Coordinates of C-alpha atoms in Angstrom, one line a residue:
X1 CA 155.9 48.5 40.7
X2 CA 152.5 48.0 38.7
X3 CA 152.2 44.8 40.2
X4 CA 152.5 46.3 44.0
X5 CA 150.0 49.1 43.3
X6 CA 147.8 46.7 41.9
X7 CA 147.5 44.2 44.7
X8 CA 148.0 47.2 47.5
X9 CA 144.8 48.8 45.5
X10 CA 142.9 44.9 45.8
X11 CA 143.5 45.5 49.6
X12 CA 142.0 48.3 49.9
X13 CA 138.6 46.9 49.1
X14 CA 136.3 47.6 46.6
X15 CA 134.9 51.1 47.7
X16 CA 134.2 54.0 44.7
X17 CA 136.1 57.4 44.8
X18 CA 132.8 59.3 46.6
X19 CA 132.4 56.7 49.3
X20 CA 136.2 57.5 50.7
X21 CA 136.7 58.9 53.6
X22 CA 139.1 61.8 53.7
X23 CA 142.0 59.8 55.2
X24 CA 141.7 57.0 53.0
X25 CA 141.7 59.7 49.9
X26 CA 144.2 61.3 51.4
X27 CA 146.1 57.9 51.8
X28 CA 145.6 56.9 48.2
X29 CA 147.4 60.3 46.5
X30 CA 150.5 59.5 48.3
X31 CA 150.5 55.9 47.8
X32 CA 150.2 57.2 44.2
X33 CA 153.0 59.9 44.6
X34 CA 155.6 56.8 46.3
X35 CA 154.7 55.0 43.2
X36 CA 155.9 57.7 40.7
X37 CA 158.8 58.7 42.4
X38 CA 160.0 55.0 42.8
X39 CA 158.9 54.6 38.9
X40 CA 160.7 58.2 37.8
X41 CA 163.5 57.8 39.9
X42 CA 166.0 56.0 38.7
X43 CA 168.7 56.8 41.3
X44 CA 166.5 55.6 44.1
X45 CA 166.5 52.3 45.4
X46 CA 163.2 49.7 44.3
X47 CA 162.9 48.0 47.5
X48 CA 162.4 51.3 49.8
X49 CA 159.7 52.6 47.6
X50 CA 157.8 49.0 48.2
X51 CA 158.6 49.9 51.6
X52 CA 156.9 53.2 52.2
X53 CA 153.6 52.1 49.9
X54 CA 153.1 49.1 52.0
X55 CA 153.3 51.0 54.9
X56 CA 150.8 53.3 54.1
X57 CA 148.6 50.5 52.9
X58 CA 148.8 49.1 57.0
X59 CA 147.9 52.6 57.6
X60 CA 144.0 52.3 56.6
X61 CA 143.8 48.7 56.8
X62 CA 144.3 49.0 60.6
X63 CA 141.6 51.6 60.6
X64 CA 139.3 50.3 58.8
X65 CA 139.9 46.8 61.0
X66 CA 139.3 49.7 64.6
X67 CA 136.4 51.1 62.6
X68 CA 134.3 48.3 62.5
X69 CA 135.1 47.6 66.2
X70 CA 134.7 51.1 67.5
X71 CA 131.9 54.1 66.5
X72 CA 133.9 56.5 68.4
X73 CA 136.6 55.8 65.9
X74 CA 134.6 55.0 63.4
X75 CA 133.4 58.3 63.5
X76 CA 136.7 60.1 64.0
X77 CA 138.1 58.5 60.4
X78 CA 134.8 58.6 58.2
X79 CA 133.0 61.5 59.8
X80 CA 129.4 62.1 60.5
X81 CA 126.3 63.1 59.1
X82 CA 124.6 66.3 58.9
X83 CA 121.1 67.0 59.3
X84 CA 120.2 70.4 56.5
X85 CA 116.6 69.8 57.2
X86 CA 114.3 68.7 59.7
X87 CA 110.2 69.1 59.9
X88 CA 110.5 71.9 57.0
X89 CA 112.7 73.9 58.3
X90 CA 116.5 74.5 57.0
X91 CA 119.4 74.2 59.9
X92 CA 121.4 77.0 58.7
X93 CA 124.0 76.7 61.5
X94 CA 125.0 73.4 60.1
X95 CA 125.2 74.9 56.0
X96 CA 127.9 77.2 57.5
X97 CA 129.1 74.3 59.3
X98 CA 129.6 72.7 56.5
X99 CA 130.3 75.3 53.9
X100 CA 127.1 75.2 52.3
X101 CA 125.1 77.9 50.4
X102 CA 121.6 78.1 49.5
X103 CA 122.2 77.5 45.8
X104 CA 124.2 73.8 47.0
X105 CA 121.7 72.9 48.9
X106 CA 118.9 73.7 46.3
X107 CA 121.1 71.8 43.7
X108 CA 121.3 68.5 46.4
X109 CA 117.6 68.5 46.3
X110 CA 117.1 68.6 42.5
X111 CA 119.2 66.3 42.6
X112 CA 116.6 64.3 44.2
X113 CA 113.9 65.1 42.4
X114 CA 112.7 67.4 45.3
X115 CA 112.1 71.1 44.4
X116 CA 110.2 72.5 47.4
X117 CA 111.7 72.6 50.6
X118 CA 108.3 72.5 52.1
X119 CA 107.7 69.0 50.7
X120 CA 111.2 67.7 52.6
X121 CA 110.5 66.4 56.5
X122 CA 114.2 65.7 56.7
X123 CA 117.6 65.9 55.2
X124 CA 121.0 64.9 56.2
X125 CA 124.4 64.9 54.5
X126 CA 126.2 61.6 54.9
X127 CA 129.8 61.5 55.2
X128 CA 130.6 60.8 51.5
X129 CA 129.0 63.6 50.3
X130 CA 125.4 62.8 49.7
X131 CA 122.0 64.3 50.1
X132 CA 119.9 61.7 51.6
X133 CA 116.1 63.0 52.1
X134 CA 112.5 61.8 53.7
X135 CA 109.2 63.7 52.2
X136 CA 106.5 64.2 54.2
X137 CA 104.0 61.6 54.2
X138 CA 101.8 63.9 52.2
X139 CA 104.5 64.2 49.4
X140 CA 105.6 60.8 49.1
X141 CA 104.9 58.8 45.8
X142 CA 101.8 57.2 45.3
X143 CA 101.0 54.1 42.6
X144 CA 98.5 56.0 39.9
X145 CA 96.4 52.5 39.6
X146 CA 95.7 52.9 44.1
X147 CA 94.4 56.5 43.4
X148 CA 92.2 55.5 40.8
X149 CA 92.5 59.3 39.1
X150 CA 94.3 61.1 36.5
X151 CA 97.6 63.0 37.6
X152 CA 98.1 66.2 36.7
X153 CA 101.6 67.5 35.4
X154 CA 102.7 69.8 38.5
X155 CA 105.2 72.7 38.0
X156 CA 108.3 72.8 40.5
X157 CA 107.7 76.0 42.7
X158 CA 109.9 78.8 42.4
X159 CA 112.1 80.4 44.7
X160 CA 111.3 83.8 45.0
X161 CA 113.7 84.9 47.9
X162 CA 117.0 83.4 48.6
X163 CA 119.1 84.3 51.5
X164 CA 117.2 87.6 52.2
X165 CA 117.3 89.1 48.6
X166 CA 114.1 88.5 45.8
X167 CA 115.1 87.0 42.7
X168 CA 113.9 89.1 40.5
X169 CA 114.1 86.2 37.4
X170 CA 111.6 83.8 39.5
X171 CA 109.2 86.4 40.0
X172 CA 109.4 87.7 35.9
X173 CA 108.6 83.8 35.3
X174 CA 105.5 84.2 37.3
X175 CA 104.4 88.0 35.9
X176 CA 105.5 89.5 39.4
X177 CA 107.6 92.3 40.8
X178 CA 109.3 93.5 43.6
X179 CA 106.5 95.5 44.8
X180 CA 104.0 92.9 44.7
X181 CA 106.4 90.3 46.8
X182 CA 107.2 93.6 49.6
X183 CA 103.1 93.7 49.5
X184 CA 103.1 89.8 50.4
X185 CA 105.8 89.8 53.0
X186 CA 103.7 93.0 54.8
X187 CA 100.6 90.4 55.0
X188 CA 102.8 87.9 56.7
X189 CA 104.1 90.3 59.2
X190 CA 107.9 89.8 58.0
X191 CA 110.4 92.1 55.9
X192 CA 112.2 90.0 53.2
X193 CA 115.8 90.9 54.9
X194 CA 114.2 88.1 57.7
X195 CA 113.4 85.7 54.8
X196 CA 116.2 82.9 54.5
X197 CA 114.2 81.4 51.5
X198 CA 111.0 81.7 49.9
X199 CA 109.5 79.7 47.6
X200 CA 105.9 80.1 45.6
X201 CA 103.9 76.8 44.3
X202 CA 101.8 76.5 41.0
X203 CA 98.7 77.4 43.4
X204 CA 100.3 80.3 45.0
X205 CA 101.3 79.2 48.2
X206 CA 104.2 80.7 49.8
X207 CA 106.8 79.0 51.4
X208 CA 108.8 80.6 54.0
X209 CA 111.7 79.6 55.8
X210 CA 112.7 82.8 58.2
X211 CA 116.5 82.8 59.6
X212 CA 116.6 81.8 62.9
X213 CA 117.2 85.1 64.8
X214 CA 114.0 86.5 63.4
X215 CA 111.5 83.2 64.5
X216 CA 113.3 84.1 68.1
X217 CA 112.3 87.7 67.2
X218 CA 108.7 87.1 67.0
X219 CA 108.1 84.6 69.8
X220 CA 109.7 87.5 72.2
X221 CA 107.6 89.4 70.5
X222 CA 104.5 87.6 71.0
X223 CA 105.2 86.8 74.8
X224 CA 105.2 90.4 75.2
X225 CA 101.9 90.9 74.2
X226 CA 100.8 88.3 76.1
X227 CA 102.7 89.9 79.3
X228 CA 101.0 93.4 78.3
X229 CA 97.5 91.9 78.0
X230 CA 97.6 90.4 81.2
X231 CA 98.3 93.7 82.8
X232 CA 95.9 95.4 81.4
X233 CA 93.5 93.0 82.6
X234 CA 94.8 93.0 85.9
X235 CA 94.4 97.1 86.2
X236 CA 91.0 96.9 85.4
X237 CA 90.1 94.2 88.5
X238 CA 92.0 96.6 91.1
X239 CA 91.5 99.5 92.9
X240 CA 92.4 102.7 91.0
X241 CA 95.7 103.8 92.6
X242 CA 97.3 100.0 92.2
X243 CA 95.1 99.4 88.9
X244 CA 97.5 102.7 87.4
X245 CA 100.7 100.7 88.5
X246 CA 99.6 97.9 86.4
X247 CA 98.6 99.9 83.3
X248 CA 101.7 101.8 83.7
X249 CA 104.0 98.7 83.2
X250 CA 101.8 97.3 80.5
X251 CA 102.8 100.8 78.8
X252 CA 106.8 100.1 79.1
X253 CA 106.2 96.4 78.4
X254 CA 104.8 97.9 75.0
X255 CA 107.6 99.6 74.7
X256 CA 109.9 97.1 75.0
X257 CA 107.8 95.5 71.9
X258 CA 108.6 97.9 70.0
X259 CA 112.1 98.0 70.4
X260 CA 112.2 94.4 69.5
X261 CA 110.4 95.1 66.4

């Protein structure tokens, strides 16, 4: 029975544990659970346990033989990838597509040697598992001998605000409190329950990523103004009676604004 595992395993290929795809893992525990039972049970015949492994070994053999003649298959048995980040900016729909918190994704990143999400101009989880990712142009290595200068150590940037909470431990590290981050989050026009993630460099900068309802939030917002500044430019051209019309929807246009807000 060693001998069958062994050349069924040959025929498989040569691919590692984290480049399966699910069916072929899933393939390989119950090749592995034919092989006990035929090994641990004595009462059962040899020749049907054979049996059932080399028919499972067809199994993925015959898809990996349609895989490489069809994507649409292809894509069916191994999966797709996942874009988490494009131009900056985090996809949450697709981390709760795939099951993935804030923490995870941070973790993929370090993983990369990345530790600011603003540095990333895209990231996508391939099929097996890994975090593939592309820095901005401005981010990417350089060779110290083309710069001709010194490089200076740089300290990873801290994330301040994760998933609409501050973490209070980042800001200690950086002699900061709650009140001074609310103070910051008033000067960009945002509360920190709109913040998906924050994230403050060595220099100061912040970094924010704001969840997706709240970007739509303030375009609407923004168009609005627009639309009430228009009005009001309008009433002032026209006669008195129609000019008042004008100011007058201006008015509930504002007060649509505020609503919103």
């Amino acid at each position: 029975m060693v001998l069958v595992l062994f050349i069924c395993t040959k025929l498989l290929g040569k691919k590692q544990i984290s480049q399966l795809s699910f069916f072929e893992y899933v393939t390989g525990i119950t090749i592995g659970s034919i092989g006990a039972e035929v090994i641990t049970g004595l009462d059962r015949q040899f020749l049907h346990g054979v049996l059932g492994i080399v028919s499972f070994i067809s199994i993925p053999l015959l898809m990996d033989y349609l895989s490489l003649k069809s994507k649409k298959v292809r894509d069916l048995v191994e999966g797709e990838g996942t874009v988490f980040i494009q131009q900056g900016k985090v996809i949450e729909e697709n981390l709760r597509k795939e099951r993935y918190s804030t923490d995870e994704l941070m973790e993929l990143l370090r993983r990369k040697d990345v530790f600011a999400v603003s540095d990333v101009n895209f990231a996508i989880l391939e099929p097996s598992g890994e975090l593939n990712v592309l820095l901005k142009k401005s981010r990417m290595p350089v060779v110290q001998e083309d710069i001709k200068k010194r490089v200076q150590d740089e300290k990873p940037p801290e994330t301040i605000i994760m998933d609409g909470e501050p973490v209070e431990k980042a800001l200690q590290s950086i002699g900061r409190d709650i009140e001074w981050l609310r103070e910051q989050m008033r000067k960009k026009g945002v509360s920190m329950s709109d913040v998906f993630l924050a994230q403050i460099s060595q220099d100061g900068k912040i970094f924010l990523d704001l969840y997706d309802r709240t970007e739509n939030q303030r375009e609407l917002i923004s168009l609005l103004k627009e639309c009430r500044e228009d009005f009001i430019k309008i009433s002032r051209k026209l006669p008195e009676k129609e000019g008042l019309l004008f100011y007058k929807n201006a008015e509930m246009i504002e007060g649509f604004a505020r609503i919103v807000r």
